[in-house]
Tab-separated table of C-alpha atoms in Angstrom:
chain	number	residue	atom	x	y	z
A	18	MET	CA	0.000	0.000	0.000
A	19	ARG	CA	1.239	3.500	-0.875
A	20	ARG	CA	-0.024	6.646	0.832
A	21	ALA	CA	1.393	10.158	0.944
A	22	CYS	CA	0.719	13.280	2.971
A	23	LEU	CA	1.689	16.788	1.868
A	24	ILE	CA	1.639	19.379	4.654
A	25	VAL	CA	1.954	23.044	3.671
A	26	LEU	CA	3.002	25.390	6.468
A	27	ASP	CA	1.565	28.420	4.719
A	28	SER	CA	4.197	31.199	4.429
A	29	LEU	CA	7.034	29.514	6.400
A	30	GLY	CA	9.816	30.775	4.169
A	31	VAL	CA	13.464	30.236	5.088
A	32	GLY	CA	14.995	33.204	3.263
A	33	GLY	CA	17.629	33.162	0.564
A	34	ALA	CA	15.550	33.499	-2.615
A	35	PRO	CA	18.013	34.454	-5.371
A	36	ASP	CA	15.508	36.840	-6.986
A	37	ALA	CA	14.252	38.437	-3.749
A	38	ALA	CA	15.514	41.892	-4.752
A	39	ARG	CA	13.169	41.925	-7.747
A	40	PHE	CA	10.276	41.725	-5.297
A	41	GLY	CA	11.715	44.225	-2.823
A	42	ASP	CA	12.363	41.365	-0.385
A	43	LEU	CA	16.148	41.093	-0.265
A	44	GLY	CA	16.966	39.889	3.259
A	45	ALA	CA	13.480	38.644	4.122
A	46	ASP	CA	13.630	35.462	6.222
A	47	THR	CA	10.415	34.378	7.911
A	48	LEU	CA	11.785	31.537	10.044
A	49	GLY	CA	15.150	33.126	10.744
A	50	HIS	CA	13.753	36.450	11.866
A	51	ILE	CA	11.126	34.836	14.089
A	52	ALA	CA	13.840	32.714	15.731
A	53	ARG	CA	16.055	35.760	16.216
A	54	ALA	CA	13.246	37.769	17.785
A	55	CYS	CA	12.476	34.907	20.157
A	56	ALA	CA	16.136	34.521	21.140
A	57	ARG	CA	16.308	38.244	21.932
A	58	GLY	CA	13.210	38.159	24.106
A	59	GLN	CA	11.208	40.180	21.580
A	60	ALA	CA	8.422	37.615	21.114
A	61	ASP	CA	7.352	36.865	24.675
A	62	GLU	CA	3.600	37.484	24.332
A	63	GLY	CA	1.875	34.233	25.301
A	64	ARG	CA	5.205	32.413	25.251
A	65	SER	CA	8.787	33.130	26.301
A	66	GLY	CA	12.399	32.538	25.388
A	67	PRO	CA	13.987	30.946	22.316
A	68	LEU	CA	11.836	29.384	19.617
A	69	ARG	CA	11.322	25.742	20.586
A	70	LEU	CA	10.659	23.374	17.670
A	71	PRO	CA	12.260	20.085	18.740
A	72	ASN	CA	10.332	17.863	16.337
A	73	LEU	CA	10.759	20.037	13.259
A	74	CYS	CA	14.428	20.535	14.133
A	75	ALA	CA	14.895	16.777	14.450
A	76	MET	CA	13.581	16.500	10.882
A	77	GLY	CA	16.170	19.072	9.782
A	78	LEU	CA	14.256	22.367	9.628
A	79	GLY	CA	17.159	24.415	10.954
A	80	LEU	CA	19.559	22.726	8.534
A	81	ALA	CA	17.169	23.378	5.643
A	82	ALA	CA	17.269	27.060	6.588
A	83	GLU	CA	21.074	26.898	6.664
A	84	LEU	CA	21.068	25.620	3.078
A	85	ALA	CA	18.927	28.616	2.076
A	86	THR	CA	20.810	31.381	3.905
A	87	GLY	CA	24.131	29.977	5.103
A	88	ALA	CA	23.206	30.065	8.797
A	89	VAL	CA	21.141	27.933	11.155
A	90	PRO	CA	18.469	30.159	12.778
A	91	ASP	CA	18.913	30.897	16.483
A	92	GLY	CA	18.170	27.818	18.577
A	93	LEU	CA	17.129	25.595	15.647
A	94	ALA	CA	20.110	23.269	15.333
A	95	PRO	CA	19.060	19.619	15.779
A	96	ALA	CA	19.767	18.241	19.249
A	97	GLY	CA	20.605	14.783	17.901
A	98	PRO	CA	20.674	12.781	14.678
A	99	VAL	CA	18.468	14.116	11.887
A	100	THR	CA	15.463	11.862	11.326
A	101	ALA	CA	14.303	12.948	7.843
A	102	ALA	CA	15.430	14.050	4.413
A	103	TYR	CA	15.811	17.827	4.506
A	104	GLY	CA	16.491	20.632	2.088
A	105	CYS	CA	15.023	23.798	0.639
A	106	ALA	CA	13.484	24.695	-2.697
A	107	THR	CA	13.645	27.768	-4.909
A	108	GLU	CA	10.419	28.998	-6.468
A	109	ILE	CA	10.516	29.564	-10.220
A	110	SER	CA	6.912	30.776	-10.571
A	111	ARG	CA	6.676	34.485	-11.238
A	112	GLY	CA	4.517	35.277	-8.235
A	113	LYS	CA	4.985	34.944	-4.483
A	114	ASP	CA	1.406	33.943	-3.793
A	115	THR	CA	-0.526	30.894	-2.610
A	116	PRO	CA	-1.667	29.528	-5.997
A	117	SER	CA	1.792	29.892	-7.529
A	118	GLY	CA	3.436	28.005	-4.681
A	119	HIS	CA	0.842	25.221	-4.553
A	120	PHE	CA	0.691	24.772	-8.313
A	121	GLU	CA	4.483	24.596	-8.550
A	122	MET	CA	4.888	22.091	-5.699
A	123	THR	CA	2.400	19.814	-7.465
A	124	GLY	CA	4.188	20.042	-10.802
A	125	ALA	CA	2.638	23.055	-12.537
A	126	PRO	CA	4.758	26.202	-12.049
A	127	VAL	CA	3.193	29.514	-13.046
A	128	LEU	CA	5.544	30.771	-15.751
A	129	PHE	CA	3.383	33.704	-16.803
A	130	ASP	CA	2.446	36.913	-15.025
A	131	TRP	CA	-0.799	37.044	-13.092
A	132	GLY	CA	-2.935	40.106	-13.478
A	133	TYR	CA	-2.826	42.632	-10.632
A	134	PHE	CA	-4.872	45.576	-9.433
A	135	ALA	CA	-1.978	48.014	-9.210
A	136	PRO	CA	-3.315	51.316	-7.818
A	137	ALA	CA	-3.470	51.686	-4.041
A	138	GLU	CA	-6.758	53.596	-4.320
A	139	GLU	CA	-9.558	52.990	-6.827
A	140	SER	CA	-7.762	49.713	-7.456
A	141	VAL	CA	-10.457	47.886	-9.413
A	142	PRO	CA	-11.784	49.478	-12.615
A	143	GLN	CA	-15.134	51.121	-11.967
A	144	ALA	CA	-16.675	49.458	-15.006
A	145	LEU	CA	-15.936	46.034	-13.499
A	146	LEU	CA	-17.449	47.042	-10.156
A	147	ASP	CA	-20.536	48.427	-11.891
A	148	GLU	CA	-20.969	45.123	-13.748
A	149	LEU	CA	-20.504	43.213	-10.486
A	150	SER	CA	-23.160	45.324	-8.764
A	151	SER	CA	-25.535	44.863	-11.664
A	152	ARG	CA	-25.139	41.097	-11.990
A	153	ALA	CA	-25.112	40.417	-8.234
A	154	GLY	CA	-27.899	42.848	-7.335
A	155	LEU	CA	-25.724	45.035	-5.099
A	156	PRO	CA	-26.347	48.659	-4.109
A	157	GLY	CA	-22.650	49.285	-4.777
A	158	VAL	CA	-19.414	48.453	-2.987
A	159	LEU	CA	-17.143	50.016	-0.394
A	160	GLY	CA	-13.377	50.235	-0.250
A	161	ASN	CA	-11.874	49.509	-3.660
A	162	CYS	CA	-8.318	49.879	-2.402
A	163	LYS	CA	-5.287	47.954	-1.221
A	164	ALA	CA	-5.708	47.219	2.459
A	165	SER	CA	-5.127	44.892	5.372
A	166	GLY	CA	-8.150	42.668	5.932
A	167	THR	CA	-8.450	43.551	9.612
A	168	GLU	CA	-7.845	47.268	9.135
A	169	ILE	CA	-10.489	47.632	6.458
A	170	LEU	CA	-13.103	45.888	8.617
A	171	ALA	CA	-12.466	48.344	11.420
A	172	ARG	CA	-12.693	51.246	8.976
A	173	LEU	CA	-15.651	50.216	6.797
A	174	GLY	CA	-17.465	47.403	8.628
A	175	GLU	CA	-20.032	49.648	10.284
A	176	GLU	CA	-20.783	51.428	6.995
A	177	HIS	CA	-21.237	48.008	5.401
A	178	LEU	CA	-23.884	47.164	8.003
A	179	ARG	CA	-25.691	50.461	7.373
A	180	THR	CA	-25.636	50.309	3.576
A	181	GLY	CA	-25.529	46.619	2.688
A	182	LYS	CA	-22.593	47.302	0.378
A	183	PRO	CA	-19.860	44.622	0.530
A	184	ILE	CA	-16.254	45.688	1.066
A	185	VAL	CA	-13.949	45.159	-1.910
A	186	TYR	CA	-10.186	45.325	-1.502
A	187	THR	CA	-6.951	43.882	-2.879
A	188	SER	CA	-3.247	43.578	-2.047
A	189	ALA	CA	0.115	43.126	-3.740
A	190	ASP	CA	-1.054	39.632	-4.711
A	191	SER	CA	-3.194	38.776	-7.719
A	192	VAL	CA	-6.379	38.819	-5.695
A	193	LEU	CA	-9.801	40.410	-5.304
A	194	GLN	CA	-11.184	40.116	-1.778
A	195	ILE	CA	-14.803	40.718	-0.859
A	196	ALA	CA	-15.826	41.036	2.789
A	197	ALA	CA	-19.377	40.985	4.138
A	198	HIS	CA	-21.115	40.211	7.412
A	199	GLU	CA	-21.776	36.492	7.669
A	200	THR	CA	-25.316	36.803	9.060
A	201	ARG	CA	-26.522	40.327	8.233
A	202	PHE	CA	-25.411	40.138	4.571
A	203	GLY	CA	-25.473	36.345	4.483
A	204	LEU	CA	-22.726	33.822	3.817
A	205	GLU	CA	-24.434	32.235	0.813
A	206	ARG	CA	-25.082	35.636	-0.732
A	207	LEU	CA	-21.413	36.554	-0.260
A	208	LEU	CA	-20.346	33.348	-2.002
A	209	GLU	CA	-22.723	34.083	-4.872
A	210	VAL	CA	-21.236	37.567	-5.250
A	211	CYS	CA	-17.733	36.104	-5.322
A	212	ALA	CA	-18.744	33.545	-7.948
A	213	VAL	CA	-19.925	36.408	-10.176
A	214	ALA	CA	-16.688	38.305	-9.508
A	215	ARG	CA	-14.676	35.220	-10.458
A	216	ILE	CA	-16.256	35.246	-13.922
A	217	LEU	CA	-15.643	38.971	-14.358
A	218	VAL	CA	-11.932	38.874	-13.463
A	219	ASP	CA	-11.068	35.791	-15.515
A	220	GLU	CA	-9.995	37.816	-18.539
A	221	LEU	CA	-7.690	39.863	-16.279
A	222	ARG	CA	-5.951	36.667	-15.070
A	223	ILE	CA	-6.598	37.470	-11.423
A	224	ALA	CA	-5.506	34.356	-9.537
A	225	ARG	CA	-8.088	34.396	-6.748
A	226	VAL	CA	-11.335	35.951	-5.596
A	227	ILE	CA	-11.581	35.462	-1.831
A	228	ALA	CA	-14.792	35.585	0.199
A	229	ARG	CA	-14.049	37.122	3.611
A	230	PRO	CA	-17.066	36.692	5.903
A	231	PHE	CA	-16.974	38.365	9.295
A	232	VAL	CA	-19.133	38.738	12.389
A	233	GLY	CA	-19.488	41.326	15.154
A	234	GLU	CA	-21.569	44.433	15.732
A	235	ASP	CA	-19.067	47.286	15.586
A	236	ALA	CA	-15.471	48.149	14.785
A	237	ALA	CA	-14.325	46.917	18.180
A	238	THR	CA	-15.878	43.460	17.780
A	239	PHE	CA	-15.600	42.659	14.073
A	240	ARG	CA	-13.630	39.469	13.371
A	241	ARG	CA	-13.263	37.247	10.341
A	242	THR	CA	-14.707	33.744	10.538
A	243	GLY	CA	-13.397	30.383	9.367
A	244	ASN	CA	-15.844	30.297	6.434
A	245	ARG	CA	-13.454	31.910	3.996
A	246	ARG	CA	-13.678	30.588	0.431
A	247	ASP	CA	-11.182	30.984	-2.412
A	248	PHE	CA	-12.401	31.083	-6.012
A	249	SER	CA	-9.244	30.272	-7.983
A	250	ILE	CA	-8.050	29.886	-11.540
A	251	PRO	CA	-7.177	26.215	-12.155
A	252	ALA	CA	-3.501	25.272	-12.431
A	253	PRO	CA	-2.041	26.109	-15.870
A	254	THR	CA	-0.989	22.500	-16.575
A	255	PRO	CA	-1.939	19.130	-15.036
A	256	THR	CA	-0.815	18.599	-11.443
A	257	ILE	CA	-0.125	15.400	-9.532
A	258	LEU	CA	-3.646	15.789	-8.110
A	259	ASP	CA	-5.003	15.458	-11.642
A	260	GLY	CA	-2.693	12.552	-12.386
A	261	LEU	CA	-3.582	10.616	-9.252
A	262	THR	CA	-7.347	10.963	-9.587
A	263	GLU	CA	-7.203	10.090	-13.290
A	264	ALA	CA	-5.221	6.963	-12.379
A	265	GLY	CA	-7.937	5.879	-9.955
A	266	GLY	CA	-6.272	7.142	-6.783
A	267	THR	CA	-7.726	9.374	-4.098
A	268	VAL	CA	-6.922	12.996	-3.243
A	269	LEU	CA	-8.197	14.292	0.113
A	270	CYS	CA	-7.831	18.049	0.547
A	271	VAL	CA	-8.051	19.560	4.033
A	272	GLY	CA	-8.808	23.231	4.672
A	273	LYS	CA	-8.565	25.635	1.745
A	274	VAL	CA	-6.576	23.308	-0.528
A	275	ALA	CA	-9.481	22.255	-2.758
A	276	ASP	CA	-10.334	25.924	-3.328
A	277	ILE	CA	-6.738	26.682	-4.324
A	278	PHE	CA	-6.922	24.023	-7.037
A	279	ALA	CA	-10.427	25.116	-8.124
A	280	HIS	CA	-11.525	21.622	-6.977
A	281	ARG	CA	-9.771	20.054	-9.979
A	282	GLY	CA	-8.139	16.712	-9.227
A	283	VAL	CA	-9.830	16.606	-5.812
A	284	THR	CA	-11.708	13.527	-4.639
A	285	ARG	CA	-13.017	15.076	-1.432
A	286	SER	CA	-12.713	18.460	0.238
A	287	ILE	CA	-12.642	18.416	4.040
A	288	ARG	CA	-13.559	21.759	5.565
A	289	ALA	CA	-11.657	22.665	8.718
A	290	HIS	CA	-10.164	25.794	10.241
A	291	GLY	CA	-7.868	26.747	13.093
A	292	GLN	CA	-4.588	24.956	13.700
A	293	ASP	CA	-6.001	22.250	15.919
A	294	GLY	CA	-9.025	21.793	13.682
A	295	LEU	CA	-6.803	21.365	10.638
A	296	MET	CA	-4.559	18.878	12.418
A	297	ASP	CA	-7.547	16.918	13.719
A	298	ALA	CA	-9.025	16.758	10.211
A	299	THR	CA	-5.670	15.707	8.737
A	300	LEU	CA	-5.291	12.876	11.255
A	301	ALA	CA	-8.846	11.698	10.612
A	302	ALA	CA	-8.285	11.743	6.846
A	303	TRP	CA	-5.006	9.879	7.217
A	304	ASN	CA	-6.515	7.255	9.513
A	305	GLY	CA	-9.105	6.428	6.843
A	306	ALA	CA	-6.805	6.716	3.830
A	307	GLY	CA	-6.462	3.685	1.579
A	308	ASP	CA	-3.966	2.680	-1.079
A	309	ARG	CA	-2.814	5.399	-3.517
A	310	THR	CA	-4.218	8.206	-1.403
A	311	LEU	CA	-2.717	11.682	-1.160
A	312	VAL	CA	-3.759	13.878	1.776
A	313	VAL	CA	-2.969	17.582	1.314
A	314	THR	CA	-3.395	20.116	4.127
A	315	ASN	CA	-2.652	23.834	4.219
A	316	PHE	CA	-2.095	25.353	7.666
A	317	VAL	CA	-3.241	28.816	6.661
A	318	ASP	CA	-3.131	30.574	10.046
A	319	PHE	CA	0.646	30.985	9.916
A	320	ASP	CA	0.044	33.312	6.975
A	321	SER	CA	-3.381	34.870	7.412
A	322	VAL	CA	-3.505	35.270	11.189
A	323	HIS	CA	0.152	35.959	11.986
A	324	GLY	CA	2.290	36.682	8.924
A	325	HIS	CA	0.121	39.307	7.251
A	326	ARG	CA	-0.604	40.920	10.607
A	327	ARG	CA	3.128	41.073	11.358
A	328	ASP	CA	2.574	39.258	14.635
A	329	VAL	CA	5.962	37.748	15.483
A	330	ALA	CA	4.962	36.303	18.859
A	331	GLY	CA	1.756	34.853	17.417
A	332	TYR	CA	3.670	33.206	14.576
A	333	ALA	CA	6.113	31.738	17.094
A	334	ARG	CA	3.264	30.405	19.248
A	335	ALA	CA	1.649	28.840	16.185
A	336	LEU	CA	4.896	27.142	15.166
A	337	GLU	CA	5.425	25.742	18.644
A	338	SER	CA	1.840	24.518	18.788
A	339	PHE	CA	2.198	22.786	15.414
A	340	ASP	CA	5.501	21.248	16.456
A	341	ALA	CA	3.951	19.823	19.618
A	342	ARG	CA	1.293	18.000	17.586
A	343	LEU	CA	3.504	16.902	14.704
A	344	PRO	CA	4.405	13.536	16.339
A	345	GLU	CA	0.699	12.598	16.248
A	346	LEU	CA	1.015	12.483	12.464
A	347	LEU	CA	4.543	11.104	12.136
A	348	ARG	CA	3.938	8.136	14.387
A	349	ARG	CA	1.029	7.091	12.161
A	350	LEU	CA	3.382	6.554	9.211
A	351	ALA	CA	3.618	2.877	8.305
A	352	PRO	CA	5.769	1.114	5.705
A	353	GLY	CA	4.606	2.417	2.339
A	354	ASP	CA	3.805	5.902	3.678
A	355	LEU	CA	5.516	9.208	2.917
A	356	CYS	CA	5.007	12.610	4.559
A	357	ILE	CA	6.441	15.830	3.098
A	358	LEU	CA	6.331	19.173	4.914
A	359	THR	CA	6.958	22.389	2.989
A	360	ALA	CA	5.705	25.958	2.467
A	361	ASP	CA	4.372	27.953	-0.479
A	362	HIS	CA	6.140	31.324	0.001
A	363	GLY	CA	7.268	33.578	2.837
A	364	CYS	CA	5.448	36.167	4.938
A	365	ASP	CA	8.142	37.581	7.201
A	366	PRO	CA	6.376	39.145	10.213
A	367	THR	CA	9.344	41.480	10.775
A	368	TRP	CA	9.208	42.843	7.210
A	369	ALA	CA	7.731	46.148	6.082
A	370	GLY	CA	4.132	46.169	4.881
A	371	THR	CA	1.696	43.278	5.129
A	372	ASP	CA	2.396	41.290	1.963
A	373	HIS	CA	4.089	37.965	1.231
A	374	THR	CA	7.864	37.832	0.936
A	375	ARG	CA	9.895	36.084	-1.767
A	376	GLU	CA	11.865	33.307	-0.061
A	377	ARG	CA	13.005	29.750	-0.489
A	378	VAL	CA	10.889	27.170	1.350
A	379	PRO	CA	11.866	24.191	3.514
A	380	VAL	CA	11.346	20.635	2.307
A	381	LEU	CA	11.253	17.896	4.963
A	382	ALA	CA	10.427	14.298	4.067
A	383	SER	CA	9.740	11.443	6.480
A	384	ALA	CA	9.057	7.795	5.664
A	385	PRO	CA	9.629	4.535	7.539
A	386	GLY	CA	13.026	3.184	6.579
A	387	LEU	CA	14.151	6.410	4.886
A	388	LYS	CA	17.856	7.076	5.255
A	389	SER	CA	18.010	10.666	6.478
A	390	GLY	CA	20.219	13.365	5.010
A	391	SER	CA	20.364	16.473	2.863
A	392	ILE	CA	18.550	16.774	-0.453
A	393	GLY	CA	20.304	20.119	-1.004
A	394	VAL	CA	18.904	23.254	-2.567
A	395	ARG	CA	16.255	22.149	-5.050
A	396	PRO	CA	15.939	24.316	-8.189
A	397	THR	CA	12.131	24.269	-8.117
A	398	LEU	CA	9.254	23.389	-5.816
A	399	ALA	CA	8.156	21.032	-8.602
A	400	ASP	CA	10.710	18.534	-7.260
A	401	ILE	CA	8.177	17.887	-4.475
A	402	GLY	CA	5.518	16.910	-6.997
A	403	ALA	CA	7.969	14.769	-8.938
A	404	THR	CA	8.900	12.920	-5.741
A	405	LEU	CA	5.270	12.316	-4.793
A	406	ALA	CA	4.459	11.194	-8.333
A	407	GLY	CA	7.232	8.623	-8.333
A	408	PHE	CA	6.253	7.362	-4.908
A	409	LEU	CA	2.601	6.969	-5.906
A	410	GLY	CA	3.428	5.248	-9.190
A	411	LEU	CA	2.502	8.123	-11.493
A	412	ALA	CA	4.210	9.165	-14.700
A	413	GLY	CA	4.920	12.579	-13.200
A	414	THR	CA	4.539	16.044	-14.681
A	415	ALA	CA	6.508	18.161	-17.124
A	416	TYR	CA	8.520	19.825	-14.359
A	417	GLY	CA	10.670	18.699	-11.456
A	418	ARG	CA	13.035	15.897	-10.556
A	419	PRO	CA	12.440	13.512	-7.624
A	420	PHE	CA	14.725	13.687	-4.593
A	421	LEU	CA	13.724	10.227	-3.273
A	422	ASP	CA	13.591	6.897	-5.069
A	423	GLY	CA	10.255	5.297	-5.850
A	424	ASP	CA	10.242	3.396	-2.563
A	425	GLY	CA	10.816	6.539	-0.506
A	426	ARG	CA	13.814	4.957	1.187
A	427	HIS	CA	16.855	6.580	-0.441
A	428	ILE	CA	17.844	10.096	-1.380
A	429	LEU	CA	18.609	10.402	-5.085
A	430	PRO	CA	21.827	12.113	-6.180
């Protein structure tokens, strides 16, 4: 029996991207800067002292970061023998966003430019917003600017409740986000509006339309809920998800993963939110997984709750919480199983602004009987997809080279 699990620690970059300067991110290092802040006592809210990730470090996380930047982050050297194959990967997709990272790691790098809403104010063309209002039966929209999701709720949420106009905003990513009150506006109505918006922005090659429901009665109490939905463009070429389902295998997607892939190549989408909820759902999916099953989970809170909000202590707490639960998954691996942990981009909480950062990502692979060691600096995230394809008996995709043999027991040269 062959089963694989792909865990995406959303935004856990390890620095060192060779093209970071092109994105204004030269020197960004999500993991390294969090570890440094912790070591200096600058991330002691809800936790204290150095960053403690014993299980991830045993797999080689600190050494993966060393491959990317030349230095092991503060306190993240392994305490004993490394237990996994470890390395880092360089993104070749042209964006530093969620779809680009996920598509590339599953064998379909984005080698074209997404469309973007460039202006900071009046970001979306008025003609498009007028068409959206007409088709979706809206009295108009609020916002139409680049903004932080929490800041814009505090600024425009009360006006949204008074007028019934949803809040439209964007960011440096290829994205259109629409926020509305989950009960007063209605979750289903918000999703319908976003589905209309998805059609309208297709010709602009906008990667995602994101529904951002929230609750609360005033600026002081507004908070986003776990019912976010992403309306994405499908991957530009077939992914290993497509290949596995077409070959009769099973793909179980936990959290927002199915949305990222526009539900293409997905056998079943498992809705879950919050770190513990996502881990619980992953364990349940894994416990019931049969032969030729791939479980894919995105732990989005690292990015959306902590990275974008530049919350260093919160990011550190989330990492330590994940690390504490990681053995629950690893000890379930049986002969014929493979688990790969990685990330899709960076979101350095010490960096300027609130956007993603261009970084290399860690790649950690664990399998019973696997001889541990370095897989080096991989030239593309597509090497992850190539490795999973070989392990699951697939022909593979057009991009990437496997770093493990087909049995998942030896590192390939």
